[in-house]
Short mmCIF file of C-alpha atoms and ligand atoms in Angstrom, two decimals:
data_model
loop_
_atom_site.label_atom_id
_atom_site.label_comp_id
_atom_site.label_asym_id
_atom_site.label_seq_id
_atom_site.Cartn_x
_atom_site.Cartn_y
_atom_site.Cartn_z
CA MET A 1 0.00 0.00 0.00
CA THR A 2 1.27 3.48 -0.82
CA THR A 3 0.30 6.32 1.47
CA SER A 4 -1.50 9.19 -0.26
CA ALA A 5 -0.27 12.76 0.16
CA PRO A 6 -1.27 14.29 3.50
CA THR A 7 -4.04 16.87 3.51
CA GLN A 8 -2.82 18.64 6.67
CA PRO A 9 -0.01 21.23 6.77
CA PRO A 10 3.32 19.55 7.54
CA VAL A 11 4.36 19.17 11.16
CA PRO A 12 7.35 21.46 11.95
CA ASP A 13 10.70 19.90 12.82
CA VAL A 14 12.53 20.62 16.06
CA ALA A 15 16.35 20.78 15.97
CA LEU A 16 18.10 18.49 18.48
CA LEU A 17 21.48 19.18 20.01
CA ASP A 18 23.21 16.37 18.07
CA GLY A 19 22.44 18.19 14.82
CA THR A 20 19.45 16.04 13.83
CA ALA A 21 15.81 17.12 13.76
CA VAL A 22 12.51 15.45 14.65
CA PRO A 23 8.88 16.33 13.93
CA GLN A 24 7.34 18.15 16.88
CA LEU A 25 4.22 15.98 16.78
CA GLY A 26 4.10 12.20 16.39
CA LEU A 27 1.89 9.18 17.05
CA GLY A 28 2.11 7.18 20.29
CA VAL A 29 1.10 3.51 20.25
CA TYR A 30 1.09 2.39 23.89
CA LYS A 31 -1.45 -0.38 24.69
CA VAL A 32 -1.99 -1.21 21.01
CA ASP A 33 -1.29 -4.67 19.57
CA ASP A 34 0.69 -5.34 16.37
CA GLU A 35 -2.33 -5.26 14.05
CA GLY A 36 -3.79 -2.18 15.73
CA ALA A 37 -0.44 -0.41 15.55
CA ARG A 38 -0.09 -1.27 11.87
CA ASP A 39 -3.51 0.27 11.11
CA ALA A 40 -2.99 3.33 13.33
CA VAL A 41 0.45 4.07 11.89
CA ALA A 42 -0.84 3.68 8.31
CA THR A 43 -3.69 6.12 9.05
CA ALA A 44 -1.28 8.53 10.73
CA LEU A 45 1.22 8.51 7.87
CA ALA A 46 -1.59 9.22 5.40
CA ALA A 47 -2.65 12.16 7.60
CA GLY A 48 0.84 13.70 7.59
CA TYR A 49 2.53 12.24 10.70
CA ARG A 50 6.15 11.23 10.20
CA LEU A 51 7.14 10.19 13.75
CA VAL A 52 6.03 7.07 15.66
CA ASP A 53 6.83 6.37 19.30
CA THR A 54 6.98 2.71 20.32
CA ALA A 55 8.90 0.63 22.88
CA ARG A 56 9.89 -2.95 23.54
CA LEU A 57 7.31 -2.88 26.36
CA TYR A 58 4.45 -2.11 23.97
CA GLY A 59 4.91 -5.38 22.07
CA ASN A 60 4.05 -3.77 18.72
CA GLU A 61 7.40 -3.00 17.08
CA VAL A 62 6.62 -5.55 14.35
CA GLY A 63 3.32 -3.85 13.46
CA VAL A 64 4.87 -0.38 13.57
CA GLY A 65 7.75 -1.42 11.32
CA ARG A 66 5.42 -3.12 8.88
CA ALA A 67 3.28 0.02 8.47
CA LEU A 68 6.39 2.17 7.98
CA ARG A 69 7.72 -0.17 5.28
CA GLU A 70 4.33 -0.54 3.57
CA SER A 71 3.81 3.24 3.40
CA GLY A 72 6.19 3.70 0.49
CA ILE A 73 7.43 6.89 2.18
CA PRO A 74 11.24 7.22 1.89
CA ARG A 75 12.89 5.96 5.08
CA GLU A 76 14.77 9.22 5.58
CA GLU A 77 11.45 11.06 5.96
CA LEU A 78 10.31 8.74 8.76
CA HIS A 79 11.26 8.85 12.44
CA VAL A 80 10.84 5.91 14.76
CA THR A 81 11.60 5.94 18.45
CA THR A 82 11.92 2.82 20.57
CA LYS A 83 13.10 2.23 24.13
CA VAL A 84 15.05 -0.18 26.30
CA TRP A 85 12.77 -1.60 28.99
CA ASN A 86 13.65 -1.60 32.69
CA ASP A 87 14.56 -5.28 32.97
CA ASP A 88 16.95 -4.97 30.02
CA GLN A 89 19.19 -2.36 31.65
CA GLY A 90 22.92 -3.07 31.94
CA ARG A 91 25.40 -3.39 29.08
CA GLU A 92 24.89 -6.94 27.79
CA ARG A 93 21.11 -7.00 28.16
CA THR A 94 20.74 -3.56 26.58
CA LEU A 95 22.80 -4.59 23.55
CA ARG A 96 20.65 -7.73 23.13
CA ALA A 97 17.43 -5.72 23.62
CA PHE A 98 18.58 -3.16 21.04
CA ASP A 99 19.34 -5.87 18.47
CA ALA A 100 15.94 -7.48 19.10
CA SER A 101 14.10 -4.17 18.68
CA VAL A 102 16.00 -3.44 15.45
CA ALA A 103 15.08 -6.90 14.13
CA ARG A 104 11.40 -6.51 15.03
CA LEU A 105 11.13 -3.01 13.50
CA ASP A 106 13.05 -4.07 10.39
CA VAL A 107 13.43 -0.53 9.07
CA GLY A 108 17.17 -0.09 9.57
CA PRO A 109 18.62 1.81 12.53
CA PRO A 110 16.03 3.47 14.78
CA ASP A 111 16.12 7.26 14.71
CA LEU A 112 15.99 7.55 18.47
CA TYR A 113 16.67 5.04 21.26
CA LEU A 114 15.62 5.91 24.82
CA ILE A 115 16.13 4.52 28.32
CA HIS A 116 12.46 4.01 29.29
CA TRP A 117 12.78 4.69 33.06
CA PRO A 118 15.84 5.40 35.22
CA CYS A 119 14.90 2.81 37.92
CA ALA A 120 17.62 4.30 40.09
CA GLY A 121 17.36 1.56 42.72
CA ARG A 122 18.78 -0.96 40.26
CA GLY A 123 21.88 1.15 39.83
CA LEU A 124 22.15 0.38 36.11
CA TYR A 125 20.99 3.49 34.29
CA VAL A 126 24.49 5.05 34.05
CA GLU A 127 25.92 1.83 32.54
CA THR A 128 22.87 1.64 30.24
CA TRP A 129 23.49 5.23 29.10
CA GLN A 130 27.17 4.40 28.39
CA THR A 131 25.90 1.52 26.24
CA LEU A 132 23.61 3.84 24.27
CA VAL A 133 26.53 6.25 23.80
CA GLY A 134 28.53 3.35 22.33
CA LEU A 135 25.67 2.40 19.99
CA ARG A 136 25.55 5.95 18.71
CA GLU A 137 29.35 6.18 18.30
CA ASP A 138 29.19 2.96 16.28
CA GLY A 139 26.54 4.51 14.02
CA ARG A 140 23.94 1.92 15.00
CA VAL A 141 21.37 4.50 16.07
CA ARG A 142 20.96 8.10 14.96
CA SER A 143 20.12 9.78 18.28
CA ILE A 144 19.94 8.75 21.93
CA GLY A 145 17.87 10.07 24.78
CA VAL A 146 16.04 9.21 27.96
CA SER A 147 12.56 9.04 29.39
CA ASN A 148 11.21 9.77 32.84
CA PHE A 149 14.56 11.16 34.02
CA GLN A 150 14.58 13.68 36.85
CA PRO A 151 17.28 16.41 37.07
CA ALA A 152 19.46 14.26 39.37
CA HIS A 153 19.39 11.36 36.88
CA LEU A 154 20.30 13.71 34.03
CA THR A 155 23.18 15.17 36.02
CA ARG A 156 24.64 11.70 36.73
CA ILE A 157 24.67 10.47 33.14
CA ILE A 158 25.98 13.76 31.77
CA GLU A 159 28.77 13.99 34.36
CA ASP A 160 29.72 10.36 33.78
CA SER A 161 29.70 10.33 29.98
CA GLY A 162 29.95 13.96 28.90
CA VAL A 163 27.09 13.19 26.53
CA VAL A 164 23.79 15.07 26.89
CA PRO A 165 20.63 13.18 25.85
CA VAL A 166 18.86 14.86 22.92
CA LEU A 167 15.51 14.63 24.66
CA ASN A 168 13.72 13.52 27.78
CA GLN A 169 10.27 12.01 27.23
CA VAL A 170 8.18 12.73 30.34
CA GLU A 171 4.56 12.80 31.44
CA LEU A 172 3.30 16.30 30.62
CA HIS A 173 -0.22 17.71 30.15
CA PRO A 174 -2.23 20.65 31.53
CA TYR A 175 -2.64 18.93 34.93
CA LEU A 176 1.14 18.22 35.15
CA GLN A 177 2.93 21.06 33.40
CA GLN A 178 6.48 20.22 34.61
CA ARG A 179 7.64 23.86 34.59
CA ALA A 180 10.82 23.27 36.66
CA LEU A 181 11.85 20.24 34.60
CA ARG A 182 11.22 22.10 31.33
CA GLU A 183 13.39 24.97 32.51
CA HIS A 184 16.12 22.50 33.51
CA HIS A 185 15.93 20.92 30.04
CA ALA A 186 16.16 24.34 28.39
CA ARG A 187 19.37 25.14 30.31
CA LEU A 188 20.90 21.83 29.13
CA GLY A 189 19.61 22.04 25.55
CA VAL A 190 17.53 18.88 26.05
CA ALA A 191 14.21 18.78 24.17
CA THR A 192 11.10 17.99 26.21
CA GLN A 193 8.78 15.39 24.71
CA ALA A 194 5.37 14.94 26.35
CA TRP A 195 3.89 11.51 26.97
CA ALA A 196 0.19 11.36 27.90
CA PRO A 197 -0.03 14.77 26.19
CA LEU A 198 -3.85 14.53 26.28
CA GLY A 199 -3.83 13.37 29.90
CA ALA A 200 -4.48 9.70 29.01
CA GLY A 201 -8.12 9.85 30.10
CA ASN A 202 -7.52 11.90 33.27
CA GLY A 203 -10.28 14.42 32.56
CA VAL A 204 -8.16 17.13 30.89
CA LEU A 205 -10.23 16.88 27.71
CA GLU A 206 -13.45 17.37 29.71
CA ASP A 207 -12.05 20.22 31.83
CA PRO A 208 -14.47 23.20 31.60
CA VAL A 209 -11.58 25.60 30.88
CA ILE A 210 -10.28 23.50 27.97
CA VAL A 211 -13.81 22.93 26.67
CA SER A 212 -14.60 26.67 26.72
CA VAL A 213 -11.35 27.59 24.94
CA ALA A 214 -12.14 24.91 22.33
CA ARG A 215 -15.66 26.29 21.80
CA ARG A 216 -14.31 29.79 21.29
CA HIS A 217 -11.89 28.61 18.59
CA ARG A 218 -14.38 26.11 17.10
CA VAL A 219 -11.91 23.26 17.56
CA THR A 220 -11.90 20.20 19.84
CA PRO A 221 -10.47 20.01 23.38
CA ALA A 222 -7.71 17.68 22.14
CA GLN A 223 -6.73 20.25 19.50
CA VAL A 224 -6.52 22.99 22.16
CA VAL A 225 -4.27 20.83 24.36
CA LEU A 226 -2.00 19.84 21.46
CA ARG A 227 -1.73 23.46 20.21
CA TRP A 228 -0.77 24.42 23.78
CA HIS A 229 2.03 21.79 23.77
CA LEU A 230 3.37 22.99 20.42
CA ASP A 231 3.33 26.66 21.44
CA LEU A 232 5.06 25.74 24.70
CA GLY A 233 7.86 24.27 22.59
CA THR A 234 7.34 20.69 23.78
CA LEU A 235 7.18 17.74 21.42
CA ALA A 236 4.01 15.66 21.75
CA ILE A 237 3.12 12.07 20.87
CA PRO A 238 -0.67 11.71 21.29
CA LYS A 239 -1.93 8.14 21.03
CA SER A 240 -5.08 7.16 19.19
CA VAL A 241 -6.31 4.14 17.31
CA THR A 242 -9.41 6.01 16.10
CA PRO A 243 -8.90 7.26 12.52
CA GLY A 244 -10.93 10.46 12.99
CA ARG A 245 -8.98 11.35 16.16
CA ILE A 246 -5.62 10.53 14.55
CA ARG A 247 -6.46 13.06 11.83
CA GLU A 248 -7.91 15.56 14.31
CA ASN A 249 -4.78 15.46 16.46
CA VAL A 250 -2.49 16.56 13.62
CA ASP A 251 -4.92 19.22 12.37
CA VAL A 252 -3.70 21.82 14.85
CA PHE A 253 -2.00 24.36 12.63
CA GLY A 254 -5.04 26.35 11.49
CA PHE A 255 -5.69 28.36 14.68
CA GLU A 256 -3.77 30.20 17.40
CA LEU A 257 -4.26 30.40 21.13
CA THR A 258 -4.40 33.87 22.70
CA ASP A 259 -2.41 35.10 25.71
CA GLU A 260 -5.61 34.79 27.73
CA ASP A 261 -5.97 31.12 26.64
CA TYR A 262 -2.41 30.50 27.89
CA ARG A 263 -3.17 32.14 31.20
CA LEU A 264 -6.23 29.93 31.60
CA VAL A 265 -4.39 26.70 30.72
CA ALA A 266 -1.45 27.63 32.98
CA GLY A 267 -3.95 27.88 35.82
CA LEU A 268 -4.88 24.20 35.45
CA ASP A 269 -1.54 22.81 36.71
CA ARG A 270 -2.11 20.53 39.72
CA GLY A 271 1.10 18.56 39.68
CA GLU A 272 -1.13 15.49 39.16
CA ARG A 273 0.37 12.38 37.53
CA VAL A 274 -1.47 9.63 35.65
CA GLY A 275 1.65 7.43 35.59
CA PRO A 276 4.27 6.40 38.16
CA ASP A 277 6.56 8.89 39.87
CA PRO A 278 10.04 8.38 38.35
CA ASP A 279 11.60 8.85 41.78
CA VAL A 280 9.52 5.94 43.08
CA LEU A 281 9.36 3.42 40.18
CA GLY A 282 12.27 1.03 40.62
CA ALA A 283 13.74 3.22 43.36
N1 NAP B 301 7.93 6.96 28.19
C1 NAP B 301 6.93 6.53 28.93
O1 NAP B 301 7.11 6.10 30.08
C2 NAP B 301 5.55 6.57 28.37
C3 NAP B 301 4.45 6.31 29.20
C4 NAP B 301 3.19 6.37 28.63
C5 NAP B 301 3.02 6.69 27.29
N2 NAP B 301 4.12 6.92 26.50
C6 NAP B 301 3.99 7.27 25.06
O2 NAP B 301 3.15 8.42 24.94
C7 NAP B 301 2.05 8.12 24.10
C8 NAP B 301 0.82 8.93 24.49
O3 NAP B 301 0.48 8.71 25.85
P1 NAP B 301 -0.83 7.91 26.29
O4 NAP B 301 -1.19 6.95 25.24
O5 NAP B 301 -0.58 7.36 27.64
O6 NAP B 301 -1.94 9.06 26.47
P2 NAP B 301 -2.61 10.22 25.57
O7 NAP B 301 -2.02 10.26 24.23
O8 NAP B 301 -2.59 11.44 26.41
O9 NAP B 301 -4.12 9.75 25.53
C9 NAP B 301 -4.53 8.64 24.79
C10 NAP B 301 -6.05 8.46 25.01
O10 NAP B 301 -6.75 9.60 24.51
C11 NAP B 301 -7.71 9.18 23.54
N3 NAP B 301 -7.71 10.20 22.48
C12 NAP B 301 -6.76 10.40 21.53
N4 NAP B 301 -7.10 11.43 20.75
C13 NAP B 301 -8.28 11.90 21.19
C14 NAP B 301 -9.14 12.94 20.77
N5 NAP B 301 -8.84 13.72 19.72
N6 NAP B 301 -10.31 13.14 21.46
C15 NAP B 301 -10.60 12.37 22.53
N7 NAP B 301 -9.82 11.37 22.97
C16 NAP B 301 -8.67 11.12 22.31
C17 NAP B 301 -7.23 7.83 23.05
O11 NAP B 301 -8.34 7.03 22.67
P3 NAP B 301 -8.39 6.12 21.31
O12 NAP B 301 -7.03 5.51 21.11
O13 NAP B 301 -9.44 5.12 21.66
O14 NAP B 301 -8.78 7.03 20.20
C18 NAP B 301 -6.59 7.26 24.32
O15 NAP B 301 -7.58 6.70 25.17
C19 NAP B 301 1.88 6.60 24.28
O16 NAP B 301 1.06 6.02 23.31
C20 NAP B 301 3.33 6.17 24.25
O17 NAP B 301 3.81 6.16 22.91
C21 NAP B 301 5.37 6.89 27.03
#
């Protein structure tokens, strides 16, 4: 199957500190099986997405890779992120996990490889980061980064290796705006990528403030939240398996939020997580 030309304006690229660039908006595929991921990725590519975020944990690298190959879109226009899972940390296991992910994706080297969680209590994330640095030096992956890292975790890997991750993928939505972490990233030159950008069913999309801003702009609550992410400068990877929502979530370039909208959304921050606290998981 060849993907038809997208009808939406193209998603802007964000420059990363290793000289590469990634689309600011991509598709997440957590809790989707291989067949579902294949369909969702095919729909997304047809709608103009060029970045897909998967992980060994999600169990759908085969489906993601198949949709990327079947799209007919040149490989250099596509971006795929995958991640080393917690129980694969440590040099030997990480190398094996990386090879297995590459084989399942079957699209050549991944564009971005992330440590999924620091799991500081295991004491392996620094060694795992050194392993990712080696993979990058050997040209086996284009870019390397982390996920769910707190400032102290970032400091340790940077001091140990001298290599700064290109991005940190963290939970971020209007109820958890992560201002301090974003400012820390900005000082380091690390891009912030938001997981659960729509709040993963936590009520953000039904919040009266978001709903009223959406009504005023004649767009949907999800479009307001995604426009907010993009204007904040964060990268976002909303997940959907629903074709209409996949298209809706990339159709966010035809309106602008006002300063008053920003003030209203800023007021929604509650520091409220939907996922685990990175200082607690595997501590
Ligand atoms: N690094 C990490 O530790 C980590 C953790 C969690 C997630 N992630 C990544 O981040 C991605 C996104 O996070 P997430 O999946 O947890 O949450 P999310 O993207 O915030 O929310 C996904 C949920 O919102 C629904 N949805 C999507 N678009 C919608 C729309 N326009 N209107 C109404 N509802 C909509 C989806 O339903 P349908 O699918 O039924 O349409 C799904 O139930 C994941 O898929 C994964 O790639 C990373």
